[in-house]
Coordinates of C-alpha atoms and ligand atoms in Angstrom, one line a residue:
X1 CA 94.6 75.6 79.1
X2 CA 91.6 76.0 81.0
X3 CA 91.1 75.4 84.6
X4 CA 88.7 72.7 85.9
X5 CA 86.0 74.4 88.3
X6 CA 82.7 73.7 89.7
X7 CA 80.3 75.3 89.1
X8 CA 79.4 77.3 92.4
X9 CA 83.2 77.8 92.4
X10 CA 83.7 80.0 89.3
X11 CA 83.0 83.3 91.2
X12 CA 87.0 83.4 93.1
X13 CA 88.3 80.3 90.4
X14 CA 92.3 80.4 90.4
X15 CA 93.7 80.8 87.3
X16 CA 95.6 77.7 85.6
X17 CA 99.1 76.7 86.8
X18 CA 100.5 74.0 85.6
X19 CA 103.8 72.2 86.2
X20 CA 106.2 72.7 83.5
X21 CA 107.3 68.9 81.8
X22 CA 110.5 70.8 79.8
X23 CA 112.8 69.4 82.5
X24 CA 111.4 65.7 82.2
X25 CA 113.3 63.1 80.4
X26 CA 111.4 59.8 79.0
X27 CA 113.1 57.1 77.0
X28 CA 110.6 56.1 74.0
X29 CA 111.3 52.5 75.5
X30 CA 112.1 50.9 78.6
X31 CA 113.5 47.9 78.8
X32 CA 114.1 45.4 82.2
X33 CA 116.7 46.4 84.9
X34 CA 118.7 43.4 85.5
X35 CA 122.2 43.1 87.0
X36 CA 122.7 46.4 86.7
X37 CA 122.0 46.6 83.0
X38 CA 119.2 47.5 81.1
X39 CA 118.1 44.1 79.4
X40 CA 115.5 43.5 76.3
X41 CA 112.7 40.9 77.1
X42 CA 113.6 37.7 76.0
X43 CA 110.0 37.6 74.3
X44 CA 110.5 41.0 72.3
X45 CA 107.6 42.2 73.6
X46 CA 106.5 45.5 75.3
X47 CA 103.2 47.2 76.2
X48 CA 102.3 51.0 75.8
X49 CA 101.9 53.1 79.4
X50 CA 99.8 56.1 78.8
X51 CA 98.6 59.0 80.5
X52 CA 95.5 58.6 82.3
X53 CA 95.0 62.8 82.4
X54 CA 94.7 62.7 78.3
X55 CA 94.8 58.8 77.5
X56 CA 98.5 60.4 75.7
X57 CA 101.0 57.6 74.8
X58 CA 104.2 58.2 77.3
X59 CA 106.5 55.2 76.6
X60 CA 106.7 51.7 75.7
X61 CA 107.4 49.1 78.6
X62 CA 109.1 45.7 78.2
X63 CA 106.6 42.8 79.3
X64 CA 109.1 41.1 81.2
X65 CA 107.7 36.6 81.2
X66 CA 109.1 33.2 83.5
X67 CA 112.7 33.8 81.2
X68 CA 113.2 37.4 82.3
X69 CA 112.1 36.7 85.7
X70 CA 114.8 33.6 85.9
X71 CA 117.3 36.0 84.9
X72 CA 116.3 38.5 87.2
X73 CA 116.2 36.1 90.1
X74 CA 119.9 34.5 89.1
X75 CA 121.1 38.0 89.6
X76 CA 119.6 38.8 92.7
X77 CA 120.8 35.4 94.1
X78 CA 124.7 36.3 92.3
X79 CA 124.7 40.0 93.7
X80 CA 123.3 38.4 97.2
X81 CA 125.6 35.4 97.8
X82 CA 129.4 37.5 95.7
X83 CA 128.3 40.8 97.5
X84 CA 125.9 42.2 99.7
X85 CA 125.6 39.8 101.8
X86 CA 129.6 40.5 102.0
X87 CA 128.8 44.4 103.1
X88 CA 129.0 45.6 106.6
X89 CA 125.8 47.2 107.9
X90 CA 127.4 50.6 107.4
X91 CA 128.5 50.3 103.6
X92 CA 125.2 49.1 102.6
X93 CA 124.0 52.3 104.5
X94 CA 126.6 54.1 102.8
X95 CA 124.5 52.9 99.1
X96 CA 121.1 53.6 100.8
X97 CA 121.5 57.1 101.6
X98 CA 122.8 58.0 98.4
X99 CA 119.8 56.4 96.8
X100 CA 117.8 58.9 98.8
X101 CA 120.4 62.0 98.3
X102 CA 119.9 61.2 94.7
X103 CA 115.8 60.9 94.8
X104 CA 116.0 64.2 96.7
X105 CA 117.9 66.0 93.9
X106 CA 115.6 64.6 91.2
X107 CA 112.4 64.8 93.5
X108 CA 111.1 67.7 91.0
X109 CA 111.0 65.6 87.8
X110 CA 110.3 62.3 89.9
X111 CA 107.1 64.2 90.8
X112 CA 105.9 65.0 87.4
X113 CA 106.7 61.5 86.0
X114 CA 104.5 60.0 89.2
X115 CA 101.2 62.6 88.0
X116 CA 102.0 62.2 84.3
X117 CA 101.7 58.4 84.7
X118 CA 99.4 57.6 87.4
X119 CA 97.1 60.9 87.2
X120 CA 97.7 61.9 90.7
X121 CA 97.4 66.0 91.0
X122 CA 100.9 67.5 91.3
X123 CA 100.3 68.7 94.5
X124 CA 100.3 65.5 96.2
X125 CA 103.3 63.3 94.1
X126 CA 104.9 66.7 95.0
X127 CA 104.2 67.4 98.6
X128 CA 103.4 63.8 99.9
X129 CA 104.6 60.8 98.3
X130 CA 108.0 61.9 96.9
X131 CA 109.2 63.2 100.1
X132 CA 107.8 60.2 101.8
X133 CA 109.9 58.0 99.6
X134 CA 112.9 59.9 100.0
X135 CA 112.3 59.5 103.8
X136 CA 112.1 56.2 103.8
X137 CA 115.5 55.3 102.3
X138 CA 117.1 58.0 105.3
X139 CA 115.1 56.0 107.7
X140 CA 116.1 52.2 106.4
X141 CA 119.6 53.2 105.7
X142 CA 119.8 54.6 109.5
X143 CA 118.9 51.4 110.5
X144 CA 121.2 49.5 108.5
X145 CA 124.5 49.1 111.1
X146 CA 121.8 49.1 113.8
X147 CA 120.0 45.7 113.8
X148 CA 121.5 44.7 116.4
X149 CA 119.9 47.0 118.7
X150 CA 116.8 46.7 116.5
X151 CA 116.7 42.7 117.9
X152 CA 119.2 43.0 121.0
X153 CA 120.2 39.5 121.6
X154 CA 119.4 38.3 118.7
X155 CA 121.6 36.8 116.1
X156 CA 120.0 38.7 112.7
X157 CA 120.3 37.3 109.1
X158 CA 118.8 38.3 105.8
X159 CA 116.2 36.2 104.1
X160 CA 117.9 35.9 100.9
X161 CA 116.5 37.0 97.3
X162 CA 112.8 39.1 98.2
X163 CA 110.2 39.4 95.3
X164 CA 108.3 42.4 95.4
X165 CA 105.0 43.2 93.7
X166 CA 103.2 46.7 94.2
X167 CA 100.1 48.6 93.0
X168 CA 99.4 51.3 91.4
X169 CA 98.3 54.1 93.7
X170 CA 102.1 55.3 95.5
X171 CA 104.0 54.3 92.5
X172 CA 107.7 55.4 93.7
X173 CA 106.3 55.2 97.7
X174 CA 105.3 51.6 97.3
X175 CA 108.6 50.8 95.8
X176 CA 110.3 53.0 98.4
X177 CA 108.4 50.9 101.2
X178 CA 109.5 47.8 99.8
X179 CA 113.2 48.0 98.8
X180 CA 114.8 50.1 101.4
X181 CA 114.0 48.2 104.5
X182 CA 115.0 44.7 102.1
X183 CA 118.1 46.3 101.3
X184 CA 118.9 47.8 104.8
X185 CA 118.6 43.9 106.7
X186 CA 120.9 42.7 103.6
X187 CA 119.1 41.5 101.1
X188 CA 118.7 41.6 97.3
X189 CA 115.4 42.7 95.0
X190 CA 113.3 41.9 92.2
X191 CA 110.6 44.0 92.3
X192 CA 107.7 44.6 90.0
X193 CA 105.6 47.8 89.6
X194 CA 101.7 47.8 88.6
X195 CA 101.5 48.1 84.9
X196 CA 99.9 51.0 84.3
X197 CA 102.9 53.4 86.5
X198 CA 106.4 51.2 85.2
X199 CA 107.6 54.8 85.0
X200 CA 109.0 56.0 88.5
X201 CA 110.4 52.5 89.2
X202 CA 112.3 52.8 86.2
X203 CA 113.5 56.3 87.0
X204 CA 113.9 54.5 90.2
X205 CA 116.3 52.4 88.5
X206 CA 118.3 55.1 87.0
X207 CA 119.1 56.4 90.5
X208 CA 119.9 53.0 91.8
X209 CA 122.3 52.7 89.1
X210 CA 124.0 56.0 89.1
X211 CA 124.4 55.4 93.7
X212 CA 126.6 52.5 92.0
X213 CA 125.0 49.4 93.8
X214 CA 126.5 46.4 93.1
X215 CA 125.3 44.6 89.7
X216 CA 122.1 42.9 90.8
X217 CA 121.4 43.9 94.0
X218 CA 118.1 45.8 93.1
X219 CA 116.0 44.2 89.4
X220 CA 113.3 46.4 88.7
X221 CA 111.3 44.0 86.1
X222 CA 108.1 45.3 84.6
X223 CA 104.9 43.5 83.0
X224 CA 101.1 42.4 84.3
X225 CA 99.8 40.2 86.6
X226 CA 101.7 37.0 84.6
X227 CA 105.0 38.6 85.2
X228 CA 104.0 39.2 88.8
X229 CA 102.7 35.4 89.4
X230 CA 106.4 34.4 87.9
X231 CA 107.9 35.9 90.6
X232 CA 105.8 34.4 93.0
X233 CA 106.5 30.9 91.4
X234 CA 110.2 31.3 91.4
X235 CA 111.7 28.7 93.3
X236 CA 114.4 30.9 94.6
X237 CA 112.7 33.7 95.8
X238 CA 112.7 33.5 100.1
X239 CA 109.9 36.1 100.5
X240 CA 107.5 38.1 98.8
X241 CA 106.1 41.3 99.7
X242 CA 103.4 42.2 98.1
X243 CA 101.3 45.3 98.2
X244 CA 97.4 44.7 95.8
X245 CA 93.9 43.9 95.6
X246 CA 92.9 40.8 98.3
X247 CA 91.5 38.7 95.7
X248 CA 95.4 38.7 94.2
X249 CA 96.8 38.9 97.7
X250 CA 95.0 35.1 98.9
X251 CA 96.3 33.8 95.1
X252 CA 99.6 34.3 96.3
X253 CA 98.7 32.6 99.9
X254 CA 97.7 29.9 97.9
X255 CA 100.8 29.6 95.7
X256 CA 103.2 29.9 98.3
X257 CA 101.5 27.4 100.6
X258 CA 103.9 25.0 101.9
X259 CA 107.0 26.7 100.5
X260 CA 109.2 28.2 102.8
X261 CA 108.6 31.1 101.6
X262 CA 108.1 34.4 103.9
X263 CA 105.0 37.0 102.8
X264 CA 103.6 40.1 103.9
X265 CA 101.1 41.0 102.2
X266 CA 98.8 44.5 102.1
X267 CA 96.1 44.3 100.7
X268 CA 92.7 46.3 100.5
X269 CA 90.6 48.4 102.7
X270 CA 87.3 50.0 103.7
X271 CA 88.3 52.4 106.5
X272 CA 85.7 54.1 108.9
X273 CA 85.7 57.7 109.8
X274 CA 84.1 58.4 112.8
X275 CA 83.0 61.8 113.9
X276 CA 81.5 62.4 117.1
X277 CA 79.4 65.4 118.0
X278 CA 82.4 66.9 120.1
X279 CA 84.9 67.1 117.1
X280 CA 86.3 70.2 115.7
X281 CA 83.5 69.7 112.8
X282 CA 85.5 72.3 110.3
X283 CA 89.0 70.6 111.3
X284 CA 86.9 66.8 110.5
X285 CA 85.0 67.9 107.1
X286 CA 88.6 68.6 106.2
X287 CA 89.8 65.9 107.4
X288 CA 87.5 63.5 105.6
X289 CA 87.7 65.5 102.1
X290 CA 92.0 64.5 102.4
X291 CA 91.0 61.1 103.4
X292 CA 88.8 60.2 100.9
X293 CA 88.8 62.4 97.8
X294 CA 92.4 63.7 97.5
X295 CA 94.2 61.2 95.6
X296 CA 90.9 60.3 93.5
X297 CA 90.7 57.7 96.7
X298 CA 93.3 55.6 95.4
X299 CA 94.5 54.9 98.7
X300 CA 94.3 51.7 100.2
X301 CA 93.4 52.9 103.5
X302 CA 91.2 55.9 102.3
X303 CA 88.4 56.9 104.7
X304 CA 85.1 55.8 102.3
X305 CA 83.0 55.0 105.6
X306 CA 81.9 57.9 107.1
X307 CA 80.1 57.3 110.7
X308 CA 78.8 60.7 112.0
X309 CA 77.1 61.1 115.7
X310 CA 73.5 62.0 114.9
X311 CA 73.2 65.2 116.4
X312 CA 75.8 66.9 114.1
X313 CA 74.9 64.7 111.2
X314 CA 72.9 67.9 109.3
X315 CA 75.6 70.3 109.9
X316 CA 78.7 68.0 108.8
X317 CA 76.7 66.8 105.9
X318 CA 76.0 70.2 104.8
X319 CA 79.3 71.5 105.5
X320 CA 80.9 68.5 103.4
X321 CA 78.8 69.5 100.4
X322 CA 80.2 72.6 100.5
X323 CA 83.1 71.8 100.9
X324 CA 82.8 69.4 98.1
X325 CA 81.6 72.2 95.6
X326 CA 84.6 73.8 95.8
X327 CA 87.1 70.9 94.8
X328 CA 89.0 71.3 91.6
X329 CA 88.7 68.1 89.3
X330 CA 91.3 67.9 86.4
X331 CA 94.4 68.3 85.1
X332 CA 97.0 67.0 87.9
X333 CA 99.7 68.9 86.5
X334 CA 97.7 71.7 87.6
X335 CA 98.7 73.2 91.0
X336 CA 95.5 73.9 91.7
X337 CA 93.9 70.7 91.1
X338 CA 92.6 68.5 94.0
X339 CA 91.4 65.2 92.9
X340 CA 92.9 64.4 89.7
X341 CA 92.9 61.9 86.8
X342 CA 91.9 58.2 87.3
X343 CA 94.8 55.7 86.9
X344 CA 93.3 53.6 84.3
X345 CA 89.8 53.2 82.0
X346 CA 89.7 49.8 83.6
X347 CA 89.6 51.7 87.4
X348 CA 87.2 54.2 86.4
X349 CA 84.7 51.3 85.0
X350 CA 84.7 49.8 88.4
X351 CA 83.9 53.3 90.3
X352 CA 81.3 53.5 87.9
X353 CA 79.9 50.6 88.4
X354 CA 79.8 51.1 91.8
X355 CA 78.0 54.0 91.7
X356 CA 75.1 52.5 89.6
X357 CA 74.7 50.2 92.6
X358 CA 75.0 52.9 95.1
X359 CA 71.7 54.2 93.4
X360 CA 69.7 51.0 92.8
X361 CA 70.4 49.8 96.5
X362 CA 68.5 53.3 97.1
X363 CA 71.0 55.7 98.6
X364 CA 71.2 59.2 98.0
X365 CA 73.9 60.4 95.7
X366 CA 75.1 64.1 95.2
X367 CA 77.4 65.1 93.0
X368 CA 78.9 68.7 92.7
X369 CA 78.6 69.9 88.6
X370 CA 82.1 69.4 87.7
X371 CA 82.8 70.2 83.8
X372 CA 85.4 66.9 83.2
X373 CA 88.0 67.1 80.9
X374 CA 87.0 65.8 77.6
X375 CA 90.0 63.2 77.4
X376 CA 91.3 60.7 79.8
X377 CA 89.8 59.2 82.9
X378 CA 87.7 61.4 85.3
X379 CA 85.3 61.2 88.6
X380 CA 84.0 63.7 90.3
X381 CA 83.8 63.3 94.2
X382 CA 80.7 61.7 95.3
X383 CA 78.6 61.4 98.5
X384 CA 76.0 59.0 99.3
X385 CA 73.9 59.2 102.3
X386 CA 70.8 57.5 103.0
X387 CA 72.8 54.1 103.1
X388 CA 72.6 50.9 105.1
X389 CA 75.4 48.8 106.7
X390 CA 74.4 46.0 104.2
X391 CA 75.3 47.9 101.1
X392 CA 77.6 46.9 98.6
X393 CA 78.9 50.0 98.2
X394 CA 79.3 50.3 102.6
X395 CA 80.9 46.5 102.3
X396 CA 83.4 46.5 99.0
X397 CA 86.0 48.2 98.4
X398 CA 85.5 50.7 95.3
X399 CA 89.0 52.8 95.4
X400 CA 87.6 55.8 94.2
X401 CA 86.8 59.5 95.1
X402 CA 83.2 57.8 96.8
X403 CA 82.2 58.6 100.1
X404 CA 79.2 56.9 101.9
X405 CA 77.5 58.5 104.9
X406 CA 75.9 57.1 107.9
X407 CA 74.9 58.1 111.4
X408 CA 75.1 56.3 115.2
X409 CA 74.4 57.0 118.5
X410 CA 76.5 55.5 121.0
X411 CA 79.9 54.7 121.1
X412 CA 79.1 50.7 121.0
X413 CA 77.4 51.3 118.2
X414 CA 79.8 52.6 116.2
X415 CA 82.6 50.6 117.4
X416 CA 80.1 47.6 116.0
X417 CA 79.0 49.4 112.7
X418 CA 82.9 50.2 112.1
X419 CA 84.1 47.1 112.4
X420 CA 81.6 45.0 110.4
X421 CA 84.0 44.7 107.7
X422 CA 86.2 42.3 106.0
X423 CA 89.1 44.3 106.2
X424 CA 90.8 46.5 109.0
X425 CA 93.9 48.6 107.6
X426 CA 92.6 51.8 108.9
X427 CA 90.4 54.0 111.1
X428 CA 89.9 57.9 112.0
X429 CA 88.3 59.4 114.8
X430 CA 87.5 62.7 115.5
X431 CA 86.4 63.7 119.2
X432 CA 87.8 66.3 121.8
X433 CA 88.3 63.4 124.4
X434 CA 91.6 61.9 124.6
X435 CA 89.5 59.4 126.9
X436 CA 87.4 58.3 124.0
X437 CA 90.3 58.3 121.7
X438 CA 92.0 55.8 123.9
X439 CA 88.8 53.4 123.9
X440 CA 88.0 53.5 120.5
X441 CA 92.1 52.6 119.5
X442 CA 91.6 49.7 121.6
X443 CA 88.5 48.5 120.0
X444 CA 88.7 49.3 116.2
X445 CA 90.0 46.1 114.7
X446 CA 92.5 48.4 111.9
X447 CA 96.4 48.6 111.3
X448 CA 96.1 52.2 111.9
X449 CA 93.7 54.4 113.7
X450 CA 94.2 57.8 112.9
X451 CA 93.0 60.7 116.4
X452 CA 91.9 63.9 114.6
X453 CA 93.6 63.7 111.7
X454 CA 93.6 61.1 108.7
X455 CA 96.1 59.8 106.3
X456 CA 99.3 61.0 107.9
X457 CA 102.5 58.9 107.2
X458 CA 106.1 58.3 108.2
X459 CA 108.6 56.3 108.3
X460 CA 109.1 55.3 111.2
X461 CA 105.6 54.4 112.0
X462 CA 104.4 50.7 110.9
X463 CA 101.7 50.3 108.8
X464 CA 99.3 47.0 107.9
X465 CA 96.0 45.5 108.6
X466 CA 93.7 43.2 109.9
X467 CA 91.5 40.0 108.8
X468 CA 91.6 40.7 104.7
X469 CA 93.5 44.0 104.5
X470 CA 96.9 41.3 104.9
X471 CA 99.2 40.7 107.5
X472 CA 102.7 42.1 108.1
X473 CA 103.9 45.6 109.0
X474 CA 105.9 48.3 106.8
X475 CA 107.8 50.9 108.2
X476 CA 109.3 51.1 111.8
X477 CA 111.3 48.7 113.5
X478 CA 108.3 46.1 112.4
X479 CA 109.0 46.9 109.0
X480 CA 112.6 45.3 109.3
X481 CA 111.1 42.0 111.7
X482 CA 109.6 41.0 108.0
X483 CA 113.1 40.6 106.0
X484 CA 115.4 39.1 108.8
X485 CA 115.6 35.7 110.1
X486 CA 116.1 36.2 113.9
X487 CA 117.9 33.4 116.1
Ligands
LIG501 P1 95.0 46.6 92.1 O1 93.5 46.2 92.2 O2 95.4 47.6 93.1 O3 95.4 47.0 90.7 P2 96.2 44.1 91.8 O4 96.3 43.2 93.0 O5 95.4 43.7 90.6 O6 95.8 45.4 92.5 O7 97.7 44.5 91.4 C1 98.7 44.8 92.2 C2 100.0 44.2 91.6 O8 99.9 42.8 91.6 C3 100.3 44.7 90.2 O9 101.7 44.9 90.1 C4 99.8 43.5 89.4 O10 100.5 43.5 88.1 C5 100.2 42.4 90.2 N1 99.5 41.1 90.0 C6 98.3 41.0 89.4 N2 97.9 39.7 89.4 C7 98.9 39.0 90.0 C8 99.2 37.6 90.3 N3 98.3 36.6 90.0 N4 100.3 37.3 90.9 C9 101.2 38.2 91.3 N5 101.1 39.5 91.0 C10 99.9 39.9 90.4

């Protein structure tokens, strides 16, 4: 196999080295985890997931409808009301760490499975979001005979039966996020992963089920949006946490209106980057090549508005060029690969689109020459400049490896251009003055704003936006407030 280079880079380009798959295990067909058992659709029917690297057939996935979902949510409601409900904080702790010992052993293959069926380079299902997962089971589980201090004088009771729905782009993380801090505050799961990456929810599964949970205290049901709105619909479901696009996150507002149902929901983003003419400029280019173009910029709060002070605006668009050039595109098996594989055909239509309006609206793109693989789903990163605060492409969210560039002046200014958004999940700034850092946190309307760095996670840190990027907070002490009833 050949590498993927650019070509300014093929002068020092690292030879191939890709992860092995001989160690991975994949059923030809996966049917629905329910009460502990692995159960057909009612309907019979199941979809294909592929690989988006080489459009390659992986497995077949049961399309779970309102019938599975009923079942599903009878055995959430069973395992909550005969069981866990029943468990002192520290056995259900006991269960949630060995989930996490057990994701820990398997981490290796859990990795592959996430870049084989999501096409997210090795590096990162490796480095970032399997540990990050694993972490966040050891975090909730610590938790778990602590809520107490978590809500001192409180009385704390779990909701009941939670419906989770995630996305695509942290496959295992997003499940991670949502089950462990339902499970630590006592309550049960159904929970539905995107349908183009079933796969490390179901592995997911398989580790649930060897930690020997209780029959029906986690459902991992798969299928497409229909599947998703069932759960929604249930009438025994007590909250929904849901992780998407906006446009799905305000259909689920709407369905829930007037239940008593508890959300969060976390939805989409357009996050500013803001670089001031006092930054570490080397430390920021770098900075803004992770938050934007590793990961393809499937990241909901990916940096795609870049704001840079005027008088270093040559040099740090320059610099990013460069830096661009040298970015591996391809296979994200391959160690070496930086911004892998597209998740779906579907995805990479949209970024495409979006760049055809980046041009007509007049900006300036540039593009390294990246020779793309043949097969599967590819984008090379791209930079436009010469743009105005009115474009669609500054405005709507494109979840792709696209940056936009745009200068300022003064610090008003860029507070004002930053937060002329619909959303607000997430900001970076990059500046030598902790005095300025302080100012602009206070002013930039996001979930998260990130002080000379950008897209750094952890547990116990809460996460969640503003205006249409949702409302709710994962992670931290906050991340339990949204599966307890507190009296
Ligand atoms: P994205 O644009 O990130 O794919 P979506 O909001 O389309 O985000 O999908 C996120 C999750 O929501 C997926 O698991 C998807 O199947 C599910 N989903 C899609 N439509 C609906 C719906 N109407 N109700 C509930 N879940 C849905």
């Amino acid at each position: 196999m050949k590498s993927k280079k650019t070509e300014s880079s093929t002068s020092w380009l690292y030879s191939p080295s890709p992860e092995s798959t001989a160690h991975i295990s994949l059923r030809e067909s996966y049917d629905l985890y329910i009460n502990g058992k692995w159960e057909k659709p009612i309907s019979g029917k199941y979809f294909d997931s592929i690989n988006p690297a080489n459009e390659k057939h992986l497995a077949k996935i049961a399309h779970a409808d309102q019938a599975d979902i009923d079942k599903a949510v009878k055995a959430a409601r069973k395992a909550y009301d005969t069981a866990w409900s029943k468990l002192s904080g520290s056995e259900r702790a006991k269960y949630i760490y060995r989930i996490a010992r057990i994701m820990q052993e398997r981490a290796r293959e859990l990795a592959v499975i996430e870049s084989l069926d999501g096409g997210k380079p090795i590096r990162e299902s490796r480095d970032i979001d399997i540990p990050l997962a694993c972490n966040h089971f050891f975090y909730y589980a610590g938790w778990a005979d602590k809520l107490e201090y978590a809500f001192p004088t409180r009385k704390v009771e779990a909701l009941g039966v939670a419906g989770q729905i995630i996305p695509w782009n942290f496959p295992l993380l997003m499940a991670a996020w949502k089950i462990a801090p339902a499970l630590a505050t006592g309550n049960t799961v159904v929970l539905k992963p995107a349908e183009t990456t079933s796969l490390t929810a179901l592995k997911l599964a398989e580790i649930i089920h060897d930690a020997g949970l209780p029959p029906g205290v986690v459902n991992i049901v798969t299928g497409f949006g229909d599947t998703g709105a069932a759960i929604v619909n249930h009438p025994d479901i007590n909250k929904i946490a849901f992780t998407g696009s906006t446009n799905v996150g305000k259909i689920i507002q709407k369905a829930i209106a007037g239940t008593s149902k508890k959300a969060t929901l976390e939805l989409g983003g357009k996050s500013a980057n803001i670089i001031f003419d006092d930054a570490p400029i080397d430390q920021a280019v770098e900075g803004i090549v992770n938050g934007i173009f590793f990961n393809q910029g499937h990241v909901c709060c990916a940096g795609s508005r870049l704001y840079v002070q005027e008088s270093v605006a040559e040099k740090v668009i320059q610099k990013l060029k460069d830096r661009i050039q040298t970015l591996y595109v391809g296979d994200p098996l391959d160690k070496n690969t930086d911004i892998g594989a597209i998740n779906s055909k579907e995805q990479l239509q949209t970024i495409d689109k979006y760049i055809k309006i980046g041009i007509k609206e007049g900006a300036e793109i540039y593009q390294p020459a990246c020779n793309l693989p043949k097969k599967g789903f590819y984008c090379p990163p791209t930079l436009f400049t010469n743009v105005a605060q009115s474009n669609l492409i500054v405005q709507e969210e494109i979840f792709g490896p696209v940056l936009t560039v745009q200068t300022f002046r003064t610090v008003d200014e860029v507070i004002q251009k930053a937060n002329n958004t619909p959303f607000g999940l997430a900001a970076g700034v990059w500046t030598d003055k902790g005095s300025r850092i302080f100012n602009l946190t206070t002013k930039l309307r996001a979930g998260v704003v990130w002080a000379n760095t950008y897209n750094k996670f952890d547990p116990s840190s809460p996460f969640g936006g503003y205006k249409e990027s949702g409302f709710g907070r994962e992670g931290g002490v906050h991340g339990l407030s949204a599966y307890v009833k507190l009296s």
